[in-house]
Tab-separated table of C-alpha atoms and ligand atoms in Angstrom:
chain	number	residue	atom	x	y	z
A	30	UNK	CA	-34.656	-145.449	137.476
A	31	UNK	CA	-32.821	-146.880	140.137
A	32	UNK	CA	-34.933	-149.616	141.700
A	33	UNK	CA	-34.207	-150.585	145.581
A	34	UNK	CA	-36.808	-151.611	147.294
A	35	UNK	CA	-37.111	-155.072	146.698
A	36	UNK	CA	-38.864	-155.647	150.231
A	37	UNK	CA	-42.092	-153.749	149.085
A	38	UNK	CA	-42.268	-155.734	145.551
A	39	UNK	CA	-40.661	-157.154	143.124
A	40	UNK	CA	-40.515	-157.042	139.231
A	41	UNK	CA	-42.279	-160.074	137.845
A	42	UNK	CA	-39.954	-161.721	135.484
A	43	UNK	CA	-40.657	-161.840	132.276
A	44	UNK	CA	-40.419	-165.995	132.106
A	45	UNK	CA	-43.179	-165.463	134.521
A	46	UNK	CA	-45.304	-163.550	132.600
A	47	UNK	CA	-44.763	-165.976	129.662
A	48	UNK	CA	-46.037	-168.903	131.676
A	49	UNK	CA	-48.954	-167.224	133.035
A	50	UNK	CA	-50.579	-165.358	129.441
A	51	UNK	CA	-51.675	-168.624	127.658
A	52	UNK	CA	-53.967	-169.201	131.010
A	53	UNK	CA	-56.028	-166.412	130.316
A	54	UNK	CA	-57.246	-166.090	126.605
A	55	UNK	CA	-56.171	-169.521	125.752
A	56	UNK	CA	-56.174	-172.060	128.247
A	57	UNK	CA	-59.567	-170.006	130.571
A	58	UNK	CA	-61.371	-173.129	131.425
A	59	UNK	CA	-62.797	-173.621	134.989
A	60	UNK	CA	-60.228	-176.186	137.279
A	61	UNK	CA	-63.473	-177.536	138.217
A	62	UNK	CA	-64.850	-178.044	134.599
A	63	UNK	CA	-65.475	-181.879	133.620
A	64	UNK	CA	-64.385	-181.079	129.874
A	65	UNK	CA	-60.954	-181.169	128.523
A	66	UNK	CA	-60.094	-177.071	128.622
A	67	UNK	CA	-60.749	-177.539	132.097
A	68	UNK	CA	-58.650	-180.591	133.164
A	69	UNK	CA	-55.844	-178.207	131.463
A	70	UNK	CA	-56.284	-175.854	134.329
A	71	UNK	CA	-56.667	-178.293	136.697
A	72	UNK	CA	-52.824	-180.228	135.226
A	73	UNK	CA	-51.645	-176.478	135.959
A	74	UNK	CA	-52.876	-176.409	139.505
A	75	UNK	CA	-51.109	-179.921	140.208
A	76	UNK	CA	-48.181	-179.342	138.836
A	77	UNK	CA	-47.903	-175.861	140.405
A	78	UNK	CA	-48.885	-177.198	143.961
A	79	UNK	CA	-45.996	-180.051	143.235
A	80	UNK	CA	-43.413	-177.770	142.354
A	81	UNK	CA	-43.893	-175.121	145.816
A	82	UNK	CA	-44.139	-178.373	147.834
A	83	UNK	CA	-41.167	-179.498	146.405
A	84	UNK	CA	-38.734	-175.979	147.390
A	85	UNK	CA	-39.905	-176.310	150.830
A	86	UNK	CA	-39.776	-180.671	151.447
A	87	UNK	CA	-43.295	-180.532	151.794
A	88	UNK	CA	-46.743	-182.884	150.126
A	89	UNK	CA	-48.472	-181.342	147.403
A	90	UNK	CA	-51.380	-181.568	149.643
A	91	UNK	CA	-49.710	-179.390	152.311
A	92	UNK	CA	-50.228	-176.622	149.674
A	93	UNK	CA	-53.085	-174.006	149.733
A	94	UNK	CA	-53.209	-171.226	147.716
A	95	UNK	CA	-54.175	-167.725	148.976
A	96	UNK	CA	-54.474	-164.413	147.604
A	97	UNK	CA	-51.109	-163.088	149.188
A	98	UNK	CA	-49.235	-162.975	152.572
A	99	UNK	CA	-52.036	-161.324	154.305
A	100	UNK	CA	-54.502	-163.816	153.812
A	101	UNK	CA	-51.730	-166.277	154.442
A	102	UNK	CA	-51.225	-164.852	157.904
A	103	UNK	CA	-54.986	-164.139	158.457
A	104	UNK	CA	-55.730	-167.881	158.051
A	105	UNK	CA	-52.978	-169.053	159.792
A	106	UNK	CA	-53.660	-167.301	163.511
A	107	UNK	CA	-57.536	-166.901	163.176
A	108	UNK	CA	-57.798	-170.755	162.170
A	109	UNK	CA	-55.062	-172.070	164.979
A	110	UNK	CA	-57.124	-169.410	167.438
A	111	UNK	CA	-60.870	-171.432	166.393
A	112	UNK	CA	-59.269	-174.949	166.033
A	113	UNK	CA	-57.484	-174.933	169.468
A	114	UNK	CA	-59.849	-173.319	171.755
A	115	UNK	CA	-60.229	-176.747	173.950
A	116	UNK	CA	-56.542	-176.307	174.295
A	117	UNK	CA	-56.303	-172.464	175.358
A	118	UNK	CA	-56.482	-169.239	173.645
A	119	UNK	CA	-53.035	-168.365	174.369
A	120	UNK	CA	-50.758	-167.308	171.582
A	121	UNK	CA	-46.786	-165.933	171.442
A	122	UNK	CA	-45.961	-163.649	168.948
A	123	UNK	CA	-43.258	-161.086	168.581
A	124	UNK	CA	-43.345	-156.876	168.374
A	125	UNK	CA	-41.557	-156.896	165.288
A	126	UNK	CA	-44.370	-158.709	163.432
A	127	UNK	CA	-45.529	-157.622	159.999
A	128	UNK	CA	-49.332	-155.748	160.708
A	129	UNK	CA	-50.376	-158.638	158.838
A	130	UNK	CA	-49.762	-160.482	161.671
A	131	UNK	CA	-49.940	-157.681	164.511
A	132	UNK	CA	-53.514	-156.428	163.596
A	133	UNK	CA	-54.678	-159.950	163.283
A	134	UNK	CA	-53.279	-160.585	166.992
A	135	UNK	CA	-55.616	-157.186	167.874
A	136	UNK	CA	-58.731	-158.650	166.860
A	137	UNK	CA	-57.729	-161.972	168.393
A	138	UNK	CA	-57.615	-160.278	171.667
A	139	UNK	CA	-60.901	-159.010	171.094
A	140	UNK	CA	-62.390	-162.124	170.724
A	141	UNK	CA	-60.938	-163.552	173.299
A	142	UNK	CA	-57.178	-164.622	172.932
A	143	UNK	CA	-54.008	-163.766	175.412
A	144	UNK	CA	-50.923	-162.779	173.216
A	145	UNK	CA	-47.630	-162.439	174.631
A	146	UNK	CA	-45.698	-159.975	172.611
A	147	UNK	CA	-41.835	-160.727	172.491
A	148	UNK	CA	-38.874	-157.971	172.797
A	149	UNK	CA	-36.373	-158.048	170.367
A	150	UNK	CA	-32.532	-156.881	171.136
A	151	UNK	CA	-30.940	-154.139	169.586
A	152	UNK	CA	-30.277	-156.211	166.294
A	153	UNK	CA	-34.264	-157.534	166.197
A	154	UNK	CA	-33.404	-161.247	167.009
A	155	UNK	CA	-35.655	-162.844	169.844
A	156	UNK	CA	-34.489	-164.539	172.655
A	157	UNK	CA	-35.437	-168.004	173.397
A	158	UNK	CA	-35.056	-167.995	177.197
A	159	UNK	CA	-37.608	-165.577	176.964
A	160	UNK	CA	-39.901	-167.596	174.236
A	161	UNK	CA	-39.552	-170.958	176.854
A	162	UNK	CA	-40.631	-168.741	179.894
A	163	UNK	CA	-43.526	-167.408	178.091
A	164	UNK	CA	-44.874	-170.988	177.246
A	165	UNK	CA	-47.986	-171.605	179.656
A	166	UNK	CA	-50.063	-174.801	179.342
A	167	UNK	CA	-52.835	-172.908	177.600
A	168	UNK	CA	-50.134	-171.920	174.512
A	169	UNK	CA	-51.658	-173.079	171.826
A	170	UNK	CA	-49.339	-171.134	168.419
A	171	UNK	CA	-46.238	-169.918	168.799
A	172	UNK	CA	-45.904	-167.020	165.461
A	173	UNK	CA	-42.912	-165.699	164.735
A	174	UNK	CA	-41.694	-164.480	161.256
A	175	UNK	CA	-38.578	-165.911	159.601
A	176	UNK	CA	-36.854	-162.456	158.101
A	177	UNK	CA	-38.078	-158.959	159.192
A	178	UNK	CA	-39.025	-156.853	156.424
A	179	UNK	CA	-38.183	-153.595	157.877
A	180	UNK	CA	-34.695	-154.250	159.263
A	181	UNK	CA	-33.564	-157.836	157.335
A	182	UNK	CA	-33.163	-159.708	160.893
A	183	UNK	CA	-33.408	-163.600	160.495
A	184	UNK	CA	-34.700	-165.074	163.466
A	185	UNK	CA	-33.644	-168.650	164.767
A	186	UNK	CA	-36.676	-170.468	163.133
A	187	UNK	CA	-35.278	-173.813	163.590
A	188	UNK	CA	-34.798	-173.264	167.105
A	189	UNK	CA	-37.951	-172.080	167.660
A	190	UNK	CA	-39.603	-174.886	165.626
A	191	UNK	CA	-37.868	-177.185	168.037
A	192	UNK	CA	-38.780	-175.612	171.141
A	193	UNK	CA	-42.711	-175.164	169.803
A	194	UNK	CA	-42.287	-179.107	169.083
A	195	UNK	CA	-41.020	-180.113	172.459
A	196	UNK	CA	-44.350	-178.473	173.850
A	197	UNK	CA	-46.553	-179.621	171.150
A	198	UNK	CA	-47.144	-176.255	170.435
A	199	UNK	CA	-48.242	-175.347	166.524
A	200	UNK	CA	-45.340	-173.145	164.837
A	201	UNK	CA	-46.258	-170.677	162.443
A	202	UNK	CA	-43.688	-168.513	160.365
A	203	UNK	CA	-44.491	-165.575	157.973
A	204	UNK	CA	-41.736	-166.687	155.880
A	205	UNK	CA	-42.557	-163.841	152.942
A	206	UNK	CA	-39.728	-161.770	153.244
A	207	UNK	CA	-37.692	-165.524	153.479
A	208	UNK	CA	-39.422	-166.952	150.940
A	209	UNK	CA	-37.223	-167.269	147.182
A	210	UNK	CA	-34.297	-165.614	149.433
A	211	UNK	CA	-33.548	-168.233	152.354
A	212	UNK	CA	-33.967	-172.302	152.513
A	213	UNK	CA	-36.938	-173.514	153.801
A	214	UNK	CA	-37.293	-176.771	154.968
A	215	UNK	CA	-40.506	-177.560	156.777
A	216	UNK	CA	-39.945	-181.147	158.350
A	217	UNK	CA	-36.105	-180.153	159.663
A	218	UNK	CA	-37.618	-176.324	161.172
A	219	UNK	CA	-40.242	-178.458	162.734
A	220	UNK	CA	-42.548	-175.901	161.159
A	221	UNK	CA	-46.366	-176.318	161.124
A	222	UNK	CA	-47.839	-173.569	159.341
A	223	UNK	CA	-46.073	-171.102	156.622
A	224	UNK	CA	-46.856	-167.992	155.041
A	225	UNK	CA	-45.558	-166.844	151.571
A	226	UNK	CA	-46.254	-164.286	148.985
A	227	UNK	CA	-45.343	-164.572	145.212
A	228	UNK	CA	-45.087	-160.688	144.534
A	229	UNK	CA	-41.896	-160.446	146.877
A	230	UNK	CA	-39.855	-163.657	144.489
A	231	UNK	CA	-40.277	-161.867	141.089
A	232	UNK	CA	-43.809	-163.747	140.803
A	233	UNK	CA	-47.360	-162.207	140.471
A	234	UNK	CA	-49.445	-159.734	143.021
A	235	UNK	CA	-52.137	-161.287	144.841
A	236	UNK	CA	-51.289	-164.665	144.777
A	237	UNK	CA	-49.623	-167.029	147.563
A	238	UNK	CA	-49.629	-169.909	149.644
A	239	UNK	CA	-50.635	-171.190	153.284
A	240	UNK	CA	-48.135	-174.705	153.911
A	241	UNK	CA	-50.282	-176.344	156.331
A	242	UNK	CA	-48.545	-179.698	157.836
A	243	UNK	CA	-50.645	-182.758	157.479
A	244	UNK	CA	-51.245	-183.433	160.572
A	245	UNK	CA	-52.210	-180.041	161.716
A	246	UNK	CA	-56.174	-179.431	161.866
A	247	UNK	CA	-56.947	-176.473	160.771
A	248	UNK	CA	-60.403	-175.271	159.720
A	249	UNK	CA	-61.505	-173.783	156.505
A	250	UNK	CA	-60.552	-169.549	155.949
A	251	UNK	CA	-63.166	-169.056	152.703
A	252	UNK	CA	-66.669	-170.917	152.936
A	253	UNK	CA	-67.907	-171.920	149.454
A	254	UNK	CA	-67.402	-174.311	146.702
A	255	UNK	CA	-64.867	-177.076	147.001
A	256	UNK	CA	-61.348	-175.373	145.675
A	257	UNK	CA	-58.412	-176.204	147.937
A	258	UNK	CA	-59.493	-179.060	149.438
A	259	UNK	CA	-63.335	-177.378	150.729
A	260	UNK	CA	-60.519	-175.231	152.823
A	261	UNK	CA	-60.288	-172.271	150.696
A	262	UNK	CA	-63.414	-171.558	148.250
A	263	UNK	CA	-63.650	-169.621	145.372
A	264	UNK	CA	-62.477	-170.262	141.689
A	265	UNK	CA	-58.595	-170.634	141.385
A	266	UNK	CA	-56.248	-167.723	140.405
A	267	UNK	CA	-55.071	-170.251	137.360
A	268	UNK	CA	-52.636	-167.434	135.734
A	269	UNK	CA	-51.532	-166.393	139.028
A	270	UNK	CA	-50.682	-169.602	140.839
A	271	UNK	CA	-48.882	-170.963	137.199
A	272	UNK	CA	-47.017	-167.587	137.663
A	273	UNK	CA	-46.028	-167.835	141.597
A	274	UNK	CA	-45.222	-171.802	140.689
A	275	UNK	CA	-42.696	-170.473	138.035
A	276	UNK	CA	-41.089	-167.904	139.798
A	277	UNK	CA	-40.708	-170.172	143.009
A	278	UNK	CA	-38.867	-172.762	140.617
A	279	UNK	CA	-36.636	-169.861	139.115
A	280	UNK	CA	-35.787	-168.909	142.337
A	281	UNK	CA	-34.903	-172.330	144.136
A	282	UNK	CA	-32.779	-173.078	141.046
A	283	UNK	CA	-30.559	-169.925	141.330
A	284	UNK	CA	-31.172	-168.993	144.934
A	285	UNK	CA	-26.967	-169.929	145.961
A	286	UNK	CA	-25.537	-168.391	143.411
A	287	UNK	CA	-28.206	-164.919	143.222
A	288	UNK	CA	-28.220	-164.686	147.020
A	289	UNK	CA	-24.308	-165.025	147.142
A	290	UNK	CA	-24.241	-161.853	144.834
A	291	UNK	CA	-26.800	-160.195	146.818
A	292	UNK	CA	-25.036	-160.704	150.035
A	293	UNK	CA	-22.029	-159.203	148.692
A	294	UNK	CA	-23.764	-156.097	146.848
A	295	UNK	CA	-25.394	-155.720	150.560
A	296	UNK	CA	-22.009	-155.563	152.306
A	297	UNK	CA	-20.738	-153.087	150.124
A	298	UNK	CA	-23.349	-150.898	150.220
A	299	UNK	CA	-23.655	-151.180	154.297
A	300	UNK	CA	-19.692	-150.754	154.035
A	301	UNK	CA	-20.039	-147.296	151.411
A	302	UNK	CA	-23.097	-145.909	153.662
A	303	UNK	CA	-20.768	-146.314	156.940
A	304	UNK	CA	-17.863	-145.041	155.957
A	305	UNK	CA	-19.132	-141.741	153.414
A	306	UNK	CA	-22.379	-140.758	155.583
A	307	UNK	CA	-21.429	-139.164	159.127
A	308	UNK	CA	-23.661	-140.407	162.382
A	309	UNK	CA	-25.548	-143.566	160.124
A	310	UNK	CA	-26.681	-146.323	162.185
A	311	UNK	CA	-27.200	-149.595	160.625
A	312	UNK	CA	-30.271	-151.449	162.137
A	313	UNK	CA	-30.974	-155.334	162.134
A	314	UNK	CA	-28.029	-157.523	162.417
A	315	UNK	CA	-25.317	-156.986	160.764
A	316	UNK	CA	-24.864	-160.947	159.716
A	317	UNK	CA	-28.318	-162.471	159.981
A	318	UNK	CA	-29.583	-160.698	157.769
A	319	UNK	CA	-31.951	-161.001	154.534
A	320	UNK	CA	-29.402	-161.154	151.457
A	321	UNK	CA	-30.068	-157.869	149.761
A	322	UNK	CA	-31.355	-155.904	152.829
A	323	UNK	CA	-29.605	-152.738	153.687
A	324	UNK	CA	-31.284	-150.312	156.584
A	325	UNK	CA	-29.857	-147.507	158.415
A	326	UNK	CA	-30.850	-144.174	160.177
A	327	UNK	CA	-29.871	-141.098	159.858
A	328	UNK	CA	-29.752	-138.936	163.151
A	329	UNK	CA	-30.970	-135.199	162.477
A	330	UNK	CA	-32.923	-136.129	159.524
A	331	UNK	CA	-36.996	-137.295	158.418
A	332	UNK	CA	-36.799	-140.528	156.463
A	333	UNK	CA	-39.344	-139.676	154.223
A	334	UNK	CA	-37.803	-136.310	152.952
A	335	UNK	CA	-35.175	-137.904	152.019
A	336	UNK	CA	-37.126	-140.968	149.798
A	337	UNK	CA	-39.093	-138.066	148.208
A	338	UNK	CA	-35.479	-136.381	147.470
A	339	UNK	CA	-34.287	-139.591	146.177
A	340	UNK	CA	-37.588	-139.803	144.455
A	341	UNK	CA	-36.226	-136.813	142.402
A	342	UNK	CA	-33.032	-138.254	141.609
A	343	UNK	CA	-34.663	-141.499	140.399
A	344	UNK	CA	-34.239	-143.719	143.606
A	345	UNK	CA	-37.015	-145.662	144.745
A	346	UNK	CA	-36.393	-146.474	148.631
A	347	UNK	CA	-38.345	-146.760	151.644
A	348	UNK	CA	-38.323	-145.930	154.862
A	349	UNK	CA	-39.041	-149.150	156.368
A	350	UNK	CA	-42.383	-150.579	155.571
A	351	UNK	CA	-44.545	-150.010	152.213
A	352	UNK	CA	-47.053	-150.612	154.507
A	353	UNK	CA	-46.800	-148.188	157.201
A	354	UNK	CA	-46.483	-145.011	154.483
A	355	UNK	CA	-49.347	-142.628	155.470
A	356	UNK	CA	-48.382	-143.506	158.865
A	357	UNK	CA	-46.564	-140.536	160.748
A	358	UNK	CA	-45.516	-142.594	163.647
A	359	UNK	CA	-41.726	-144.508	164.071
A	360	UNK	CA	-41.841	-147.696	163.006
A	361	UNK	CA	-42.868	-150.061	165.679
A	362	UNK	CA	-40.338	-152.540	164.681
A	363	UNK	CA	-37.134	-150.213	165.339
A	364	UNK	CA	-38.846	-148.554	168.552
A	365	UNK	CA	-38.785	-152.315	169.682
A	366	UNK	CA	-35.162	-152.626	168.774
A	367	UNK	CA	-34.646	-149.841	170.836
A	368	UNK	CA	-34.054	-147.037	168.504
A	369	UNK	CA	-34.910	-143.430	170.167
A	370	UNK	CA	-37.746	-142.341	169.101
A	371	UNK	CA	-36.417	-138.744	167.577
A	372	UNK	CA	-33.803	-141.549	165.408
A	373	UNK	CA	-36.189	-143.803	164.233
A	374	UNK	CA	-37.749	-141.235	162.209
A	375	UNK	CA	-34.775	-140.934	159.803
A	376	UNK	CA	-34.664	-144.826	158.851
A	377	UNK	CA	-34.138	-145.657	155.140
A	378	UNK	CA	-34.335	-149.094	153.582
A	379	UNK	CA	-32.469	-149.747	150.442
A	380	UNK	CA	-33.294	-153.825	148.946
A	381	UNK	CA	-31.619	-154.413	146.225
A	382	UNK	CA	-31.908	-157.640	144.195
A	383	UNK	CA	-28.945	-159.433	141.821
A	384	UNK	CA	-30.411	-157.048	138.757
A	385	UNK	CA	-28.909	-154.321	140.244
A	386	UNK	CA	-25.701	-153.220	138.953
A	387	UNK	CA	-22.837	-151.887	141.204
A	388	UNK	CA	-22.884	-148.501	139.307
A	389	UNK	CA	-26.355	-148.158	140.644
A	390	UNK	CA	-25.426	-148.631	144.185
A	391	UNK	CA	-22.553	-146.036	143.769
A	392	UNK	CA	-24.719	-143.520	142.282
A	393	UNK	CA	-27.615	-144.385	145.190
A	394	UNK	CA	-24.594	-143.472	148.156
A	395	UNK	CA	-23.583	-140.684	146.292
A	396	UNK	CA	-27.324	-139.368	145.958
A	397	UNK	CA	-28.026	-140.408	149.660
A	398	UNK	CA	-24.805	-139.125	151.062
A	399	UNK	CA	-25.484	-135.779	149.342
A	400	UNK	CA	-29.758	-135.211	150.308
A	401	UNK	CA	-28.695	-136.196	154.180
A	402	UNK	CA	-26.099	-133.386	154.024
A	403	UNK	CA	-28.494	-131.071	152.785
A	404	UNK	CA	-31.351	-132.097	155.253
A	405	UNK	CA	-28.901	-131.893	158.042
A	406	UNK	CA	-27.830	-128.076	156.731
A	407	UNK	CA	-31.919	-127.688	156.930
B	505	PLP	C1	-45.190	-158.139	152.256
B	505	PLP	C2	-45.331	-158.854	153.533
B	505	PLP	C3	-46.571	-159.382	153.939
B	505	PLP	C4	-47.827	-159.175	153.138
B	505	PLP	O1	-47.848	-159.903	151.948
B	505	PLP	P1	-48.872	-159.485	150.791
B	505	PLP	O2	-48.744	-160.572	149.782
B	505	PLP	O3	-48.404	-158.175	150.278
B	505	PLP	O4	-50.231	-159.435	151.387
B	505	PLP	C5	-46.631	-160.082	155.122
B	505	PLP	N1	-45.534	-160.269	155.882
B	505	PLP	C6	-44.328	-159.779	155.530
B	505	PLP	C7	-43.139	-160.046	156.411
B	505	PLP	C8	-44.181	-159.059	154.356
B	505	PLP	O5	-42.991	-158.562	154.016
């Protein structure tokens, strides 16, 4: 099996694993539990909270764990939406948004809230004129995610940050796709509100992290006991948050030296994929772009006849988002981008990660190169 598509998941590590299994047979006490088996969970929760604070120059107690990127995202917007409503219920996103972020906007709407959707350029990256013009006095969160996961487009984050600051305007980023891949640091990006996910840096499923800054009021997402600070209720993921701890350590340790590998693995591949398929159009930007993210169409062909053919041949791909499959329309992301319709339907998305091996990337061209030839002869 060829794996490559590192944007949907990731394979937890195995160092991973090891730190999570003694916290469920072994050490299973409650984090809330007076009694020594207890205060061992509770050690893991501290330490785990110090160590994600520390690979984004955050306070431990900027830290609040979530089940995932959704919930991440869900809190984020629905809280800044309820907490700022003496302010103004109007909020600046962009089209290219994950749906975690889009379908939350939806029901915003319904319940009251203006959004102001922004275009994207033919590479996905924003433009800030249009950001500043869009700022009204009733702008309460400006949301806009750090790396796209459907086309690998990083977005100016800092600059945004700044601009949100200058208005005193909260900042959120979905930073999942960023997250483990890109530096993060909260304080310089002026950023008030983050959203990561341990599943897509070699940690566990279901478990991430809201980085809410200090100063930022923001009211509670899960009414119940007092876990995460009376913010977030309900009994801690201990395996799961000792898990996305380790893997967020593993992955600010070697993040120059993996992403420098992944960066040049991506060029090659975008280089191979150019030159060998006929009429392939890379989408994103070519530069700022996620390390290992490689996406193209195909003109004349259906993207996902051509992951089930690579399917067959061993080659796990995607044709954009894991969670648009089911979903018969073009992606939303490259219609933005201005991909033709009839175009957009042929996009495939190869992410590799530094455990790929070069022979695997020759053998996915040659498999690719050979399945749009034969859907083209269709
Ligand atoms: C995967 C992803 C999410 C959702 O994260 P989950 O942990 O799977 O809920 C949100 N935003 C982006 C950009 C993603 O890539």
């Amino acid at each position: 099996m060829i794996y490559l598509d590192n944007a949907a998941t990731t394979r937890t590590l195995p160092e991973v694993v090891e730190a999570m299994l003694p916290y469920f047979s072994e050490y299973y006490g409650n984090a809330g539990s007076i009694y020594g088996l207890g205060s061992r969970s509770k050690k893991a929760l501290i330490m785990a909270r110090e160590t994600i604070a520390g690979t984004i120059g955050a306070q431990a107690n900027e830290i609040y764990f979530t089940a995932g990127g959704t919930e991440s995202d869900n809190w984020a917007l629905k809280a800044a939406y309820e907490s700022c409503q003496n302010k103004g219920r109007h909020i600046i996103t962009t089209k290219i948004e994950h749906h975690a972020i889009l379908h939350t906007c939806k029901y915003l709407e319904e319940c009251g809230a203006r959004i102001t959707y922004l275009d994207v350029d033919k590479d996905g990256m924003i433009d800030l004129e249009q950001l500043k013009k869009a700022i009204r006095p009733d702008t309460i969160l400006i949301s806009v995610m750090y790396a796209n996961n459907e086309i690998g487009t990083i977005e100016p984050i800092e600059k945004i940050g700044e601009i949100a600051d200058e208005h005193g305007i909260l900042f959120h980023t979905d930073a999942v796709q960023a997250y483990g891949h890109l530096p993060i640091a909260v304080e310089k990006m002026h950023i008030d509100l983050l959203s990561a996910s341990g599943h897509k840096f070699n940690g566990p499923k279901g478990v991430g992290f809201l980085y809410v800054n200090r100063k930022t009021k923001l009211s509670p997402f899960v009414h119940g006991g007092r876990q995460e600070r009376g913010r977030r209720a309900g009994t801690e993921n201990v395996p799961g948050i000792v898990g996305i701890a380790a893997a967020a350590e593993r992955a600010s340790l070697c993040m120059e030296e993996r992403t420098t590998t992944e960066c040049r693995m991506r060029d090659y591949l975008i280089d191979r994929i150019e030159t060998e398929i006929p009429e392939a159009r890379l989408t994103g930007h070519r530069t700022m772009r996620l390390p290992g993210h490689v996406s193209f169409c195909f003109e004349g062909i259906q993207g996902e006849s051509a992951l089930i053919m690579l399917d067959m041949q061993g080659i796990c791909a995607s044709s954009g988002s894991a969670c648009t499959t089911g979903d018969p329309g073009p992606s939303h992301v490259l219609l933005a981008a201005g991909v033709p319709e009839e175009i957009a339907r042929g996009s495939i998305r190869l992410t590799l990660s530094a455990e790929n091996t070069m022979e695997e990337l020759d053998m996915a061209v040659e498999a690719l190169s050979g399945i749009v030839e034969k859907l083209r002869g269709i």
